[in-house]
Every structure is written in C-alpha cells, then in structure tokens.
Short mmCIF file of C-alpha atoms and ligand atoms in Angstrom, two decimals:
data_model
loop_
_atom_site.label_atom_id
_atom_site.label_comp_id
_atom_site.label_asym_id
_atom_site.label_seq_id
_atom_site.Cartn_x
_atom_site.Cartn_y
_atom_site.Cartn_z
CA MET A 17 19.07 12.90 -224.89
CA SER A 18 15.23 12.21 -225.22
CA GLY A 19 13.13 15.41 -224.88
CA SER A 20 12.88 16.65 -221.38
CA ASN A 21 8.72 16.83 -221.22
CA PHE A 22 7.49 17.18 -217.65
CA ARG A 23 4.67 14.57 -217.16
CA GLN A 24 2.83 12.52 -214.97
CA ILE A 25 2.99 8.80 -215.06
CA PHE A 26 -0.26 6.52 -214.51
CA THR A 27 0.79 3.27 -215.70
CA LEU A 28 4.18 1.54 -216.68
CA SER A 29 4.40 -1.93 -218.77
CA ASP A 30 6.29 -4.50 -216.77
CA ASP A 31 9.31 -4.36 -219.26
CA GLU A 32 9.14 -0.59 -218.67
CA LEU A 33 8.97 -0.58 -214.77
CA THR A 34 11.81 -3.32 -214.83
CA ARG A 35 13.68 -1.29 -217.36
CA VAL A 36 13.43 2.34 -215.26
CA SER A 37 14.05 -0.14 -211.76
CA ARG A 38 16.98 -1.46 -213.14
CA ASN A 39 18.50 2.20 -214.40
CA LEU A 40 17.83 3.23 -211.05
CA ALA A 41 19.46 0.17 -209.11
CA VAL A 42 22.89 1.62 -210.98
CA ALA A 43 22.04 5.24 -209.84
CA PHE A 44 21.87 4.21 -206.41
CA SER A 45 24.76 2.22 -206.57
CA GLN A 46 26.41 3.99 -203.66
CA ASP A 47 23.75 4.80 -201.29
CA PRO A 48 24.71 3.64 -197.79
CA LEU A 49 20.87 3.14 -196.89
CA ALA A 50 19.96 1.31 -199.54
CA HIS A 51 22.96 -1.29 -198.91
CA ALA A 52 21.85 -0.98 -195.20
CA LEU A 53 18.56 -2.18 -195.64
CA LEU A 54 18.82 -4.99 -198.38
CA GLY A 55 21.86 -6.01 -197.26
CA GLU A 56 23.41 -5.68 -200.83
CA TRP A 57 24.27 -2.55 -202.33
CA PRO A 58 22.06 -1.59 -205.40
CA SER A 59 22.98 -2.56 -208.91
CA ASP A 60 21.47 -4.11 -212.37
CA ARG A 61 22.88 -7.36 -211.28
CA SER A 62 21.19 -7.95 -207.64
CA ASP A 63 17.68 -8.62 -208.36
CA LEU A 64 16.56 -7.58 -204.47
CA ALA A 65 17.78 -3.98 -205.35
CA VAL A 66 15.81 -3.68 -208.74
CA ASP A 67 12.61 -5.13 -207.18
CA PHE A 68 13.05 -2.74 -204.43
CA PHE A 69 13.09 -0.02 -206.58
CA LYS A 70 9.95 -1.49 -208.46
CA ALA A 71 7.73 -1.79 -205.31
CA HIS A 72 8.59 1.92 -204.47
CA ILE A 73 7.45 2.98 -207.95
CA SER A 74 4.45 0.21 -207.75
CA ALA A 75 3.25 2.23 -204.68
CA GLY A 76 3.67 5.85 -206.11
CA LEU A 77 1.02 4.25 -209.13
CA SER A 78 -1.32 2.95 -206.76
CA ASP A 79 -1.80 5.44 -203.92
CA GLY A 80 1.15 7.88 -204.55
CA ALA A 81 2.00 10.26 -208.09
CA VAL A 82 4.96 9.33 -210.35
CA TYR A 83 6.35 11.68 -211.60
CA ALA A 84 9.31 11.61 -215.13
CA VAL A 85 11.09 13.63 -217.93
CA GLY A 86 12.19 12.50 -221.16
CA GLU A 87 10.45 9.74 -223.45
CA ASP A 88 12.29 7.02 -222.31
CA ILE A 89 12.15 7.80 -218.41
CA PRO A 90 15.81 8.88 -217.54
CA ALA A 91 14.65 10.39 -214.98
CA LEU A 92 11.86 9.74 -212.26
CA LEU A 93 9.83 11.11 -209.07
CA VAL A 94 7.87 9.40 -206.77
CA ALA A 95 5.89 11.29 -204.06
CA PHE A 96 3.00 11.10 -202.16
CA GLY A 97 0.20 13.88 -201.48
CA PRO A 98 -1.15 14.94 -198.03
CA GLY A 99 -2.51 12.35 -196.04
CA LYS A 100 -1.11 9.35 -198.13
CA GLU A 101 1.76 7.27 -197.32
CA MET A 102 3.79 3.83 -198.82
CA ASN A 103 1.70 0.61 -198.06
CA ASP A 104 4.55 -1.38 -197.17
CA GLN A 105 2.25 -3.93 -196.80
CA SER A 106 1.61 -4.23 -200.73
CA PRO A 107 2.65 -7.81 -202.45
CA GLU A 108 5.42 -5.92 -203.91
CA TRP A 109 6.62 -5.10 -200.52
CA LYS A 110 5.81 -8.18 -198.59
CA ASP A 111 7.92 -9.85 -201.58
CA VAL A 112 10.98 -7.77 -201.31
CA ILE A 113 10.89 -7.69 -196.95
CA SER A 114 10.93 -11.17 -197.32
CA ARG A 115 14.14 -11.39 -199.28
CA ILE A 116 16.21 -9.60 -196.97
CA PRO A 117 18.08 -10.66 -194.75
CA GLY A 118 17.05 -11.23 -191.02
CA VAL A 119 20.14 -9.31 -190.18
CA ASN A 120 19.10 -6.00 -191.99
CA ARG A 121 15.53 -6.15 -191.16
CA HIS A 122 16.63 -6.37 -187.91
CA TRP A 123 18.24 -3.24 -188.31
CA GLN A 124 15.62 -1.33 -190.26
CA LEU A 125 13.40 -1.79 -187.15
CA ASN A 126 15.82 -1.35 -184.70
CA GLU A 127 17.98 1.04 -185.59
CA PHE A 128 16.82 3.27 -188.94
CA LYS A 129 13.12 3.54 -188.31
CA VAL A 130 13.35 4.19 -184.55
CA LYS A 131 15.78 7.12 -185.01
CA TYR A 132 14.10 8.01 -188.35
CA GLU A 133 10.63 8.66 -186.78
CA ASN A 134 12.21 11.00 -183.95
CA PHE A 135 14.39 12.75 -186.82
CA ILE A 136 11.51 13.40 -189.09
CA GLU A 137 9.34 15.24 -186.13
CA GLN A 138 12.31 17.01 -184.98
CA ALA A 139 13.08 18.37 -188.17
CA TYR A 140 10.01 19.48 -189.64
CA GLY A 141 7.26 19.62 -186.58
CA LYS A 142 5.10 16.75 -185.27
CA ASP A 143 2.85 15.48 -188.68
CA CYS A 144 4.27 17.89 -191.19
CA GLN A 145 5.62 15.67 -193.17
CA HIS A 146 1.85 13.64 -193.33
CA ASP A 147 0.29 16.93 -194.04
CA SER A 148 3.07 17.75 -197.07
CA TRP A 149 3.84 16.65 -200.11
CA TYR A 150 6.78 13.67 -199.46
CA ILE A 151 9.30 12.68 -201.86
CA ILE A 152 10.45 9.20 -201.47
CA LEU A 153 12.27 8.16 -204.47
CA LEU A 154 14.07 11.16 -207.39
CA GLY A 155 16.56 9.17 -209.37
CA VAL A 156 17.97 9.75 -212.87
CA GLU A 157 19.76 7.02 -214.98
CA ILE A 158 23.27 7.66 -214.69
CA SER A 159 24.30 8.47 -218.27
CA ASN A 160 21.67 11.43 -218.17
CA GLN A 161 22.77 12.43 -214.57
CA LYS A 162 23.96 16.28 -214.44
CA ARG A 163 22.02 17.28 -217.20
CA GLY A 164 19.60 19.32 -215.44
CA LEU A 165 17.05 16.59 -215.19
CA GLY A 166 16.82 15.83 -211.23
CA SER A 167 16.89 19.72 -210.68
CA MET A 168 13.64 19.86 -213.26
CA LEU A 169 12.03 17.04 -211.55
CA LEU A 170 12.50 19.10 -208.76
CA ARG A 171 11.35 22.45 -209.27
CA GLU A 172 7.84 20.72 -211.16
CA MET A 173 7.71 18.55 -207.41
CA GLN A 174 7.84 22.06 -205.71
CA HIS A 175 4.89 23.72 -208.08
CA VAL A 176 2.52 20.82 -207.24
CA ALA A 177 3.20 21.29 -203.55
CA GLU A 178 2.98 25.14 -204.42
CA GLN A 179 0.03 24.73 -205.96
CA ASP A 180 -1.79 22.30 -203.05
CA GLN A 181 -0.55 25.24 -200.60
CA VAL A 182 1.48 22.39 -198.48
CA SER A 183 5.26 22.12 -198.11
CA LEU A 184 6.76 19.56 -199.84
CA CYS A 185 9.52 17.30 -197.74
CA TRP A 186 12.10 15.03 -198.59
CA GLN A 187 15.45 14.04 -197.17
CA THR A 188 18.76 12.04 -198.85
CA THR A 189 22.06 10.18 -197.66
CA THR A 190 23.01 10.64 -201.58
CA ALA A 191 22.84 14.09 -202.80
CA PRO A 192 23.28 16.53 -200.56
CA GLU A 193 25.32 18.39 -202.82
CA PHE A 194 22.85 18.28 -205.16
CA TYR A 195 20.36 19.96 -202.94
CA GLU A 196 22.77 22.84 -202.04
CA ALA A 197 23.54 23.51 -205.60
CA LEU A 198 19.58 24.89 -205.81
CA GLY A 199 19.82 26.40 -202.80
CA PHE A 200 18.28 24.28 -199.88
CA LYS A 201 19.68 23.93 -196.36
CA ALA A 202 18.95 20.73 -194.64
CA VAL A 203 16.40 21.23 -191.67
CA GLY A 204 17.88 18.01 -190.05
CA GLU A 205 20.05 15.48 -189.51
CA VAL A 206 20.86 12.08 -188.50
CA GLY A 207 23.46 9.45 -188.26
CA TYR A 208 22.73 5.29 -188.76
CA LEU A 209 25.14 3.42 -187.36
CA SER A 210 25.70 0.31 -190.09
CA ARG A 211 28.04 -2.66 -189.31
CA SER A 212 30.41 -0.56 -191.57
CA GLU A 213 29.61 3.25 -191.32
CA THR A 214 27.80 5.94 -189.84
CA ILE A 215 25.08 6.86 -192.39
CA THR A 216 24.43 10.69 -192.42
CA GLN A 217 20.97 11.59 -193.39
CA ARG A 218 19.73 15.06 -194.07
CA ALA A 219 16.18 16.60 -194.04
CA TYR A 220 15.17 19.16 -196.66
CA ILE A 221 11.14 21.57 -196.86
CA SER A 222 10.12 23.64 -199.02
CA ARG A 223 7.20 25.69 -197.92
CA PRO A 224 4.58 27.04 -200.39
CA SER A 225 5.17 31.00 -200.32
CA PRO A 226 2.06 32.84 -198.33
C1 LIG B 20 20.87 13.75 -207.27
C2 LIG B 20 20.70 13.50 -208.96
C3 LIG B 20 19.20 13.33 -208.73
C4 LIG B 20 21.04 14.68 -209.52
O1 LIG B 20 20.14 14.95 -210.75
P1 LIG B 20 20.74 15.53 -212.20
O2 LIG B 20 20.04 15.78 -213.07
O3 LIG B 20 22.22 14.51 -212.02
O4 LIG B 20 21.42 16.80 -211.53
P2 LIG B 20 21.26 18.30 -212.20
O5 LIG B 20 21.90 17.96 -213.50
O6 LIG B 20 20.25 18.48 -212.06
O7 LIG B 20 22.22 19.02 -211.07
C5 LIG B 20 21.55 20.25 -210.65
C6 LIG B 20 23.02 21.08 -209.83
O8 LIG B 20 23.52 20.03 -208.75
C7 LIG B 20 24.78 19.53 -209.35
N1 LIG B 20 24.80 18.29 -209.06
C8 LIG B 20 24.17 17.23 -209.51
N2 LIG B 20 24.66 16.03 -208.95
C9 LIG B 20 25.38 16.70 -207.93
C10 LIG B 20 26.18 15.90 -207.62
N3 LIG B 20 26.74 14.42 -206.77
N4 LIG B 20 27.42 16.21 -206.81
C11 LIG B 20 27.67 17.57 -207.04
N5 LIG B 20 26.54 18.57 -207.37
C12 LIG B 20 25.90 18.12 -208.06
C13 LIG B 20 25.20 19.99 -210.74
O9 LIG B 20 26.45 20.30 -210.78
C14 LIG B 20 24.08 21.39 -210.36
O10 LIG B 20 24.66 22.23 -210.25
P3 LIG B 20 25.37 23.42 -211.86
O11 LIG B 20 23.82 23.68 -212.05
O12 LIG B 20 25.08 25.03 -210.37
O13 LIG B 20 26.03 23.04 -212.33
C15 LIG B 20 21.33 12.59 -209.64
O14 LIG B 20 22.56 12.40 -209.93
C16 LIG B 20 20.60 11.07 -209.17
O15 LIG B 20 19.95 10.38 -209.35
N6 LIG B 20 21.67 10.43 -208.31
C17 LIG B 20 21.75 9.04 -207.58
C18 LIG B 20 20.74 9.10 -207.04
C19 LIG B 20 20.40 9.89 -206.05
O16 LIG B 20 21.53 10.02 -205.31
N7 LIG B 20 19.21 10.37 -205.82
C20 LIG B 20 18.84 11.51 -204.86
C21 LIG B 20 18.24 10.58 -203.55
S1 LIG B 20 17.62 12.02 -202.49
#
C-alpha cells in the first residue's frame, strides 16, 4: 500500500479526478442514499455515479477542502469550513442533476431535502452545522479499507476543526459501525422512505475541547 501522508489537495488532474471518483463509486456501491438520489447503484460502470463523486470533489476543491492520505489517494475526505457550503449550481452539479431521472429528483426535493433539513436542526441545533466544519464525503478505495486510513482521515479532520475551535459534523447511511468503533455516538437519526426501503441516516458531531 502507498504511504499514508495526510495532506490537503488543492488540484487534481482530470485523470486523477476520474480515477479517484471511480474508486469512490465502487466504495459506495451499497449506499442506499446514493441509490435513491441517483436512481442507480454506484459503481465504476455508472457514469452518473462517477460524475456524482467528481462533483463532490470539485466542489471541495473550489469552495471547501479536500484531504487525502496515500500517494495515489486511496482515501479521501471532502469538507466545508464554517460558513461555507457546497454550490449545487456549479456546472458539474447542474450536469449531474440534469441526468437524474425525474422520479429521483422529485424524491430528493420532497422526501430527502425536507426531512434532512429538519433532522440536521434537531440533531445539532439551529445553524450549528453551518457554523462548523462539515464532512460531505469520506471514502476509502475498496482494497485499502480496514487498514486505518478512514480513521486517520477522520482524526486529522478533527484536528483541523479543533484548531479552528469549531465543531465537526457529519452523517452516514453506510458506516455507523465504523464511527461506533471510533467511539462516536449518533446524536440524531432519521428515516427516509424510498420506493424499496427505509434509509436510515445518523448524525455525528465532534465538539472542540473547551
Ligand atoms: C467506512 C470507511 C470510511 C472506513 O474506513 P476504513 O479505512 O475502512 O476504516 P479503518 O480501517 O480506519 O477502521 C477503523 C475501525 O472501524 C472498523 N470498521 C471499519 N469499517 C467498518 C465497517 N464497515 N463495519 C464495521 N467496522 C468497521 C474497523 O474494524 C476499525 O476498528 P478496529 O480498529 O477496532 O479494528 C471505509 O470503509 C469506506 O470508505 N467505506 C465505504 C464508503 C463509506 O461507507 N464511507 C463512509 C460514509 S459516511
């Protein structure tokens, strides 16, 4: 496995962005939320899913922060700092959104977005996430999982938030066991009704030490 030097990434070549996004599409192949949002399961054969992850990373490079470990980026985290948020009107996001089937866009607006906003306020308090560091993506390439890379990225991100003396917020639909193993307890939980199942999302927060 490549070395595990933690660093912030400021640019990625098109080839690197595609390669990392394909790896993330495979890593998230069982994410029910991505499935409900996109109308297809993420995989490296899904151009829509690959571009969905590209749009997250590009948003982080533009307005947020992208952190990685390993020379060839086997693990990556995208986050936004206090007062910043993902611009879903960027050309990348507009392109992805235009390719999502109407039924899934309808679900995103009328089921997901409505419940998500309420859930976040209940879990953290009004405006807390907006005033914190907020992780929008954490993923480890599948053959490098369970080797400590994901926890290293999360711990380093905690340090970044700690240095800024703000909280770090994130949610998961896929990996509550991972966060439990690291000692985090969910501070909120929501269920979204999709056509095939109820998708459970849990909210976590790490507050700075006083
Ligand atoms: C979840 C994920 C980020 C964890 O990263 P990782 O590098 O594989 O995890 P680590 O090796 O740092 O594991 C830390 C601990 O969590 C445990 N763990 C990791 N993934 C786990 C899982 N899916 N289920 C149960 N425990 C898990 C490990 O056993 C380890 O505990 P231990 O030290 O007591 O053995 C990674 O597996 C991943 O990208 N998964 C797919 C995408 C995803 O779910 N991302 C998170 C979205 S919020």
